[in-house]
Amino acid sequence: MAGATTPKLTPKLTPKLTPKLTPELTPELSPGLRWALTLCIAGAVLVNWLPYWDVQAQDYLSDTISSNAILFGVVRALNAIVSVVQSAQVGVGVASLGIGEIFDPVNDLIERFSGLLLITLTALGIQQVILLFTTSLALKAVFSLCSLLLVWRLWSAPNLGRWLGFGLALVLLRFLLNVEVALVWLFDWAYFNATGEQALSVLTAATAVLQNIKEAVASVNIGRLIFGPDTALLQHEDISNQIATSVVTLIVGMLFKSILIPLGTLWLGYQSVKLALLRTLQ
């Protein structure tokens, strides 16, 4: 129809429902779990004041440093004797025969091993200083006071939140180095005690053999060397291989005991504290 107006269709606006953002609190701990955590904290405080584990860790570190120092002396003596044998020359008319050339690779390996031993001795010394700090009376008292504070928060607060992460960090600070020494002891017991002692005995015997070679070089009879029993004097490839194998065995053990196990324990402790804090703050 003329003049008729069509009504405008306006969409109905529906109010948007915006969810209310409410912070998620850590669920409240049950009484049974609180009692279990309280007993764990009490056990940690008891172990904190027991001297047995700390004394065992300190004695084991001291023994390890002493054995590494003895090994360093053996390696340096072997290095000196090999260097002398390397420079030995046997005259054959106008020519000369060098009998120590086969020890060149072994001597290089021994020199690098002695440098590694210095690094491991330094790392063990640092661990010993840190262990003396973590087992001191002052840190034990601080650990006990913080444990009491943690127990008070455990029963007074509805949820613990970051306090659980704080407690785990405190326990790791106090006992992490004890755990690391225990892992080193386990590595020694499972693998390195037998192989390390065997490698050290080979190096000691090789030192004596090379000392005899050094003293016998001047009396080598060239005629008998070519046709007689003195020929065996220059066949020391087997000694060289035994020395190299023993040195590699000791290098692997030193790396595990002084570097890999301590760093791995520290990394695991850091990851544990990080995971506990993330879980409690979510």
Coordinates of C-alpha atoms in Angstrom, one line a residue:
M1 CA 0.0 0.0 0.0
A2 CA 1.1 3.5 -0.8
G3 CA 2.4 5.4 2.2
A4 CA 2.8 2.3 4.3
T5 CA 6.0 2.2 6.3
T6 CA 7.9 -1.0 6.9
P7 CA 9.0 -1.5 10.5
K8 CA 12.7 -1.6 11.1
L9 CA 14.0 -4.8 12.5
T10 CA 16.5 -4.1 15.2
P11 CA 18.3 -7.1 16.6
K12 CA 17.9 -7.8 20.2
L13 CA 21.1 -7.3 22.1
T14 CA 21.7 -10.1 24.6
P15 CA 24.1 -9.2 27.4
K16 CA 27.4 -11.0 27.2
L17 CA 28.1 -13.2 30.1
T18 CA 31.7 -12.6 31.2
P19 CA 33.1 -15.2 33.6
K20 CA 34.3 -13.9 36.9
L21 CA 38.0 -14.5 37.3
T22 CA 38.6 -15.9 40.7
P23 CA 42.1 -16.9 41.8
E24 CA 42.5 -20.6 42.3
L25 CA 43.7 -21.3 45.7
T26 CA 45.8 -24.3 46.7
P27 CA 43.4 -27.0 47.9
E28 CA 43.2 -27.3 51.7
L29 CA 45.3 -30.1 53.0
S30 CA 43.6 -32.9 54.9
P31 CA 44.5 -33.5 58.6
G32 CA 46.1 -36.9 57.6
L33 CA 48.4 -35.2 55.1
R34 CA 49.3 -32.5 57.6
W35 CA 50.3 -35.1 60.1
A36 CA 52.3 -36.9 57.5
L37 CA 54.2 -33.7 56.6
T38 CA 54.7 -32.9 60.2
L39 CA 56.3 -36.3 60.8
C40 CA 58.5 -35.8 57.7
I41 CA 59.7 -32.4 59.0
A42 CA 60.4 -33.9 62.4
G43 CA 62.4 -36.7 60.9
A44 CA 64.4 -34.2 58.8
V45 CA 65.2 -32.1 62.0
L46 CA 66.3 -35.3 63.8
V47 CA 68.6 -36.4 60.9
N48 CA 69.8 -32.8 60.8
W49 CA 71.3 -33.1 64.3
L50 CA 72.5 -36.7 64.0
P51 CA 76.3 -36.5 63.4
Y52 CA 76.7 -39.9 61.8
W53 CA 75.8 -39.0 58.2
D54 CA 77.7 -35.8 58.2
V55 CA 80.9 -37.4 59.6
Q56 CA 80.6 -40.2 57.1
A57 CA 80.3 -37.7 54.2
Q58 CA 83.3 -35.7 55.4
D59 CA 85.5 -38.7 55.9
Y60 CA 84.6 -40.1 52.5
L61 CA 85.4 -36.8 50.8
S62 CA 88.7 -36.6 52.7
D63 CA 89.6 -40.1 51.7
T64 CA 88.8 -39.4 48.1
I65 CA 91.0 -36.3 48.1
S66 CA 93.8 -38.3 49.6
S67 CA 93.5 -41.1 47.0
N68 CA 93.4 -38.6 44.2
A69 CA 96.5 -36.9 45.5
I70 CA 98.3 -40.3 45.6
L71 CA 97.2 -41.0 42.1
F72 CA 98.5 -37.6 41.0
G73 CA 101.9 -38.4 42.4
V74 CA 101.9 -41.8 40.6
V75 CA 100.9 -40.1 37.3
R76 CA 103.6 -37.4 37.6
A77 CA 106.3 -40.0 38.3
L78 CA 105.1 -42.1 35.4
N79 CA 105.2 -39.0 33.2
A80 CA 108.7 -38.2 34.2
I81 CA 110.0 -41.7 33.6
V82 CA 108.3 -41.9 30.2
S83 CA 109.8 -38.5 29.2
V84 CA 113.3 -39.9 30.0
V85 CA 112.7 -43.1 28.1
Q86 CA 111.4 -41.1 25.1
S87 CA 114.6 -39.2 24.9
A88 CA 116.8 -42.3 25.1
Q89 CA 118.9 -43.0 22.0
V90 CA 120.8 -46.2 21.1
G91 CA 123.7 -45.7 18.8
V92 CA 124.2 -47.9 15.8
G93 CA 127.4 -46.8 14.1
V94 CA 126.8 -43.3 12.8
A95 CA 123.0 -43.6 13.3
S96 CA 120.9 -43.7 16.4
L97 CA 117.7 -45.5 17.2
G98 CA 115.0 -43.8 19.4
I99 CA 113.2 -46.4 21.5
G100 CA 110.7 -44.1 23.2
E101 CA 108.8 -43.0 20.1
I102 CA 106.0 -45.5 20.8
F103 CA 105.3 -43.8 24.1
D104 CA 104.6 -40.3 22.5
P105 CA 100.8 -40.8 22.5
V106 CA 100.8 -42.3 25.9
N107 CA 102.9 -39.4 27.4
D108 CA 100.5 -36.9 25.9
L109 CA 97.5 -38.7 27.5
I110 CA 99.3 -38.8 30.8
E111 CA 100.1 -35.1 30.8
R112 CA 96.4 -34.3 30.0
F113 CA 95.3 -36.7 32.7
S114 CA 97.5 -35.0 35.3
G115 CA 95.8 -31.7 34.4
L116 CA 92.4 -33.3 34.8
L117 CA 93.5 -34.6 38.2
L118 CA 94.3 -31.0 39.3
I119 CA 90.8 -29.9 38.2
T120 CA 89.2 -32.8 40.1
L121 CA 91.2 -32.1 43.2
T122 CA 90.0 -28.5 43.1
A123 CA 86.4 -29.6 42.6
L124 CA 86.6 -32.0 45.5
G125 CA 88.1 -29.3 47.7
I126 CA 85.2 -27.0 46.9
Q127 CA 82.7 -29.7 47.7
Q128 CA 84.5 -30.3 51.1
V129 CA 84.2 -26.6 51.9
I130 CA 80.5 -26.5 51.0
L131 CA 79.9 -29.7 53.1
L132 CA 81.6 -28.0 56.1
F133 CA 79.2 -25.1 55.7
T134 CA 76.1 -27.2 55.3
T135 CA 77.0 -29.3 58.3
S136 CA 77.9 -26.4 60.6
L137 CA 76.1 -25.7 63.8
A138 CA 74.8 -22.4 62.6
L139 CA 73.1 -23.8 59.5
K140 CA 71.7 -26.7 61.6
A141 CA 70.1 -24.2 64.0
V142 CA 68.7 -22.1 61.1
F143 CA 67.3 -25.3 59.5
S144 CA 65.6 -26.3 62.8
L145 CA 64.1 -22.8 63.3
C146 CA 62.8 -22.7 59.7
S147 CA 61.3 -26.2 60.2
L148 CA 59.4 -25.0 63.3
L149 CA 58.1 -22.1 61.3
L150 CA 57.0 -24.4 58.5
V151 CA 55.2 -26.6 61.0
W152 CA 53.4 -23.6 62.4
R153 CA 52.3 -22.5 58.9
L154 CA 51.3 -26.1 58.2
W155 CA 48.7 -26.1 61.0
S156 CA 47.7 -22.4 61.0
A157 CA 47.1 -21.6 57.3
P158 CA 44.3 -23.1 55.3
N159 CA 46.6 -23.7 52.4
L160 CA 50.4 -23.7 52.2
G161 CA 51.0 -22.3 48.7
R162 CA 54.6 -21.4 48.2
W163 CA 55.6 -22.6 51.7
L164 CA 55.9 -26.2 50.4
G165 CA 58.4 -25.1 47.8
F166 CA 60.3 -23.2 50.5
G167 CA 60.4 -26.3 52.7
L168 CA 61.7 -28.4 49.9
A169 CA 64.4 -25.9 49.0
L170 CA 65.4 -25.8 52.7
V171 CA 65.8 -29.6 52.8
L172 CA 67.8 -29.7 49.6
L173 CA 70.1 -26.9 50.8
R174 CA 70.9 -28.9 54.0
F175 CA 71.1 -32.4 52.6
L176 CA 72.0 -32.0 48.9
L177 CA 75.7 -32.5 49.3
N178 CA 75.2 -35.5 51.6
V179 CA 73.1 -37.0 48.8
E180 CA 75.8 -36.2 46.2
V181 CA 78.5 -37.9 48.4
A182 CA 76.2 -40.9 48.8
L183 CA 75.8 -41.2 45.0
V184 CA 79.6 -41.0 44.6
W185 CA 80.0 -43.8 47.1
L186 CA 77.4 -45.9 45.2
F187 CA 79.3 -45.3 42.0
D188 CA 82.5 -46.4 43.6
W189 CA 80.9 -49.5 45.1
A190 CA 79.2 -50.5 41.9
Y191 CA 81.9 -49.8 39.4
F192 CA 85.0 -47.8 40.2
N193 CA 86.5 -49.5 43.3
A194 CA 87.5 -52.6 41.3
T195 CA 88.3 -51.0 38.0
G196 CA 90.1 -48.0 39.6
E197 CA 92.3 -50.2 41.8
Q198 CA 93.2 -52.4 38.8
A199 CA 94.1 -49.3 36.7
L200 CA 96.2 -47.8 39.5
S201 CA 98.1 -51.1 40.0
V202 CA 98.8 -51.2 36.2
L203 CA 100.2 -47.7 36.3
T204 CA 102.3 -48.5 39.4
A205 CA 103.7 -51.6 37.7
A206 CA 104.3 -49.7 34.5
T207 CA 106.3 -47.1 36.4
A208 CA 108.6 -49.9 37.7
V209 CA 108.9 -51.5 34.3
L210 CA 109.8 -48.2 32.6
Q211 CA 112.3 -47.5 35.3
N212 CA 114.0 -50.8 34.5
I213 CA 113.9 -49.9 30.8
K214 CA 115.5 -46.6 31.5
E215 CA 118.3 -48.2 33.4
A216 CA 118.8 -50.9 30.9
V217 CA 119.0 -48.7 27.8
A218 CA 122.6 -47.8 28.3
S219 CA 123.6 -51.5 28.3
V220 CA 121.8 -52.7 25.2
N221 CA 124.0 -54.9 23.0
I222 CA 123.2 -53.9 19.4
G223 CA 124.4 -57.3 18.0
R224 CA 122.2 -59.2 20.4
L225 CA 119.4 -56.6 19.9
I226 CA 119.2 -57.7 16.2
F227 CA 119.7 -61.4 16.7
G228 CA 119.1 -62.2 20.4
P229 CA 117.0 -61.7 23.5
D230 CA 117.5 -58.0 23.8
T231 CA 115.0 -57.6 20.9
A232 CA 112.2 -57.9 23.4
L233 CA 113.5 -54.8 25.2
L234 CA 112.1 -52.6 22.4
Q235 CA 108.7 -54.3 22.1
H236 CA 106.7 -52.2 24.6
E237 CA 103.5 -51.7 22.6
D238 CA 101.7 -53.9 25.1
I239 CA 102.9 -51.7 28.0
S240 CA 101.8 -48.6 26.1
N241 CA 98.3 -50.0 25.5
Q242 CA 97.9 -51.1 29.1
I243 CA 98.9 -47.6 30.3
A244 CA 96.5 -45.9 27.9
T245 CA 93.6 -48.2 28.9
S246 CA 94.3 -47.6 32.6
V247 CA 94.5 -43.9 32.2
V248 CA 91.2 -43.8 30.2
T249 CA 89.5 -45.8 33.0
L250 CA 90.7 -43.4 35.6
I251 CA 89.7 -40.4 33.6
V252 CA 86.1 -41.8 33.3
G253 CA 86.0 -42.4 37.0
M254 CA 87.3 -39.0 37.9
L255 CA 84.9 -37.3 35.6
F256 CA 81.9 -39.1 37.1
K257 CA 83.0 -38.6 40.7
S258 CA 84.1 -35.0 40.6
I259 CA 82.1 -33.4 37.8
L260 CA 79.2 -35.3 36.4
I261 CA 77.6 -36.7 39.6
P262 CA 77.9 -33.3 41.5
L263 CA 76.5 -31.3 38.6
G264 CA 73.7 -33.9 38.0
T265 CA 72.7 -33.8 41.7
L266 CA 72.6 -30.0 41.7
W267 CA 70.5 -30.0 38.5
L268 CA 68.0 -32.5 39.9
G269 CA 67.8 -30.4 43.1
Y270 CA 67.1 -27.3 41.2
Q271 CA 64.5 -29.0 39.0
S272 CA 62.8 -30.4 42.1
V273 CA 62.5 -27.0 43.8
K274 CA 61.3 -25.4 40.5
L275 CA 58.6 -28.0 40.0
A276 CA 57.4 -27.7 43.6
L277 CA 57.2 -23.9 43.3
L278 CA 55.3 -24.1 40.1
R279 CA 52.8 -26.7 41.4
T280 CA 52.1 -24.6 44.6
L281 CA 51.8 -21.3 42.7
Q282 CA 49.3 -22.6 40.2

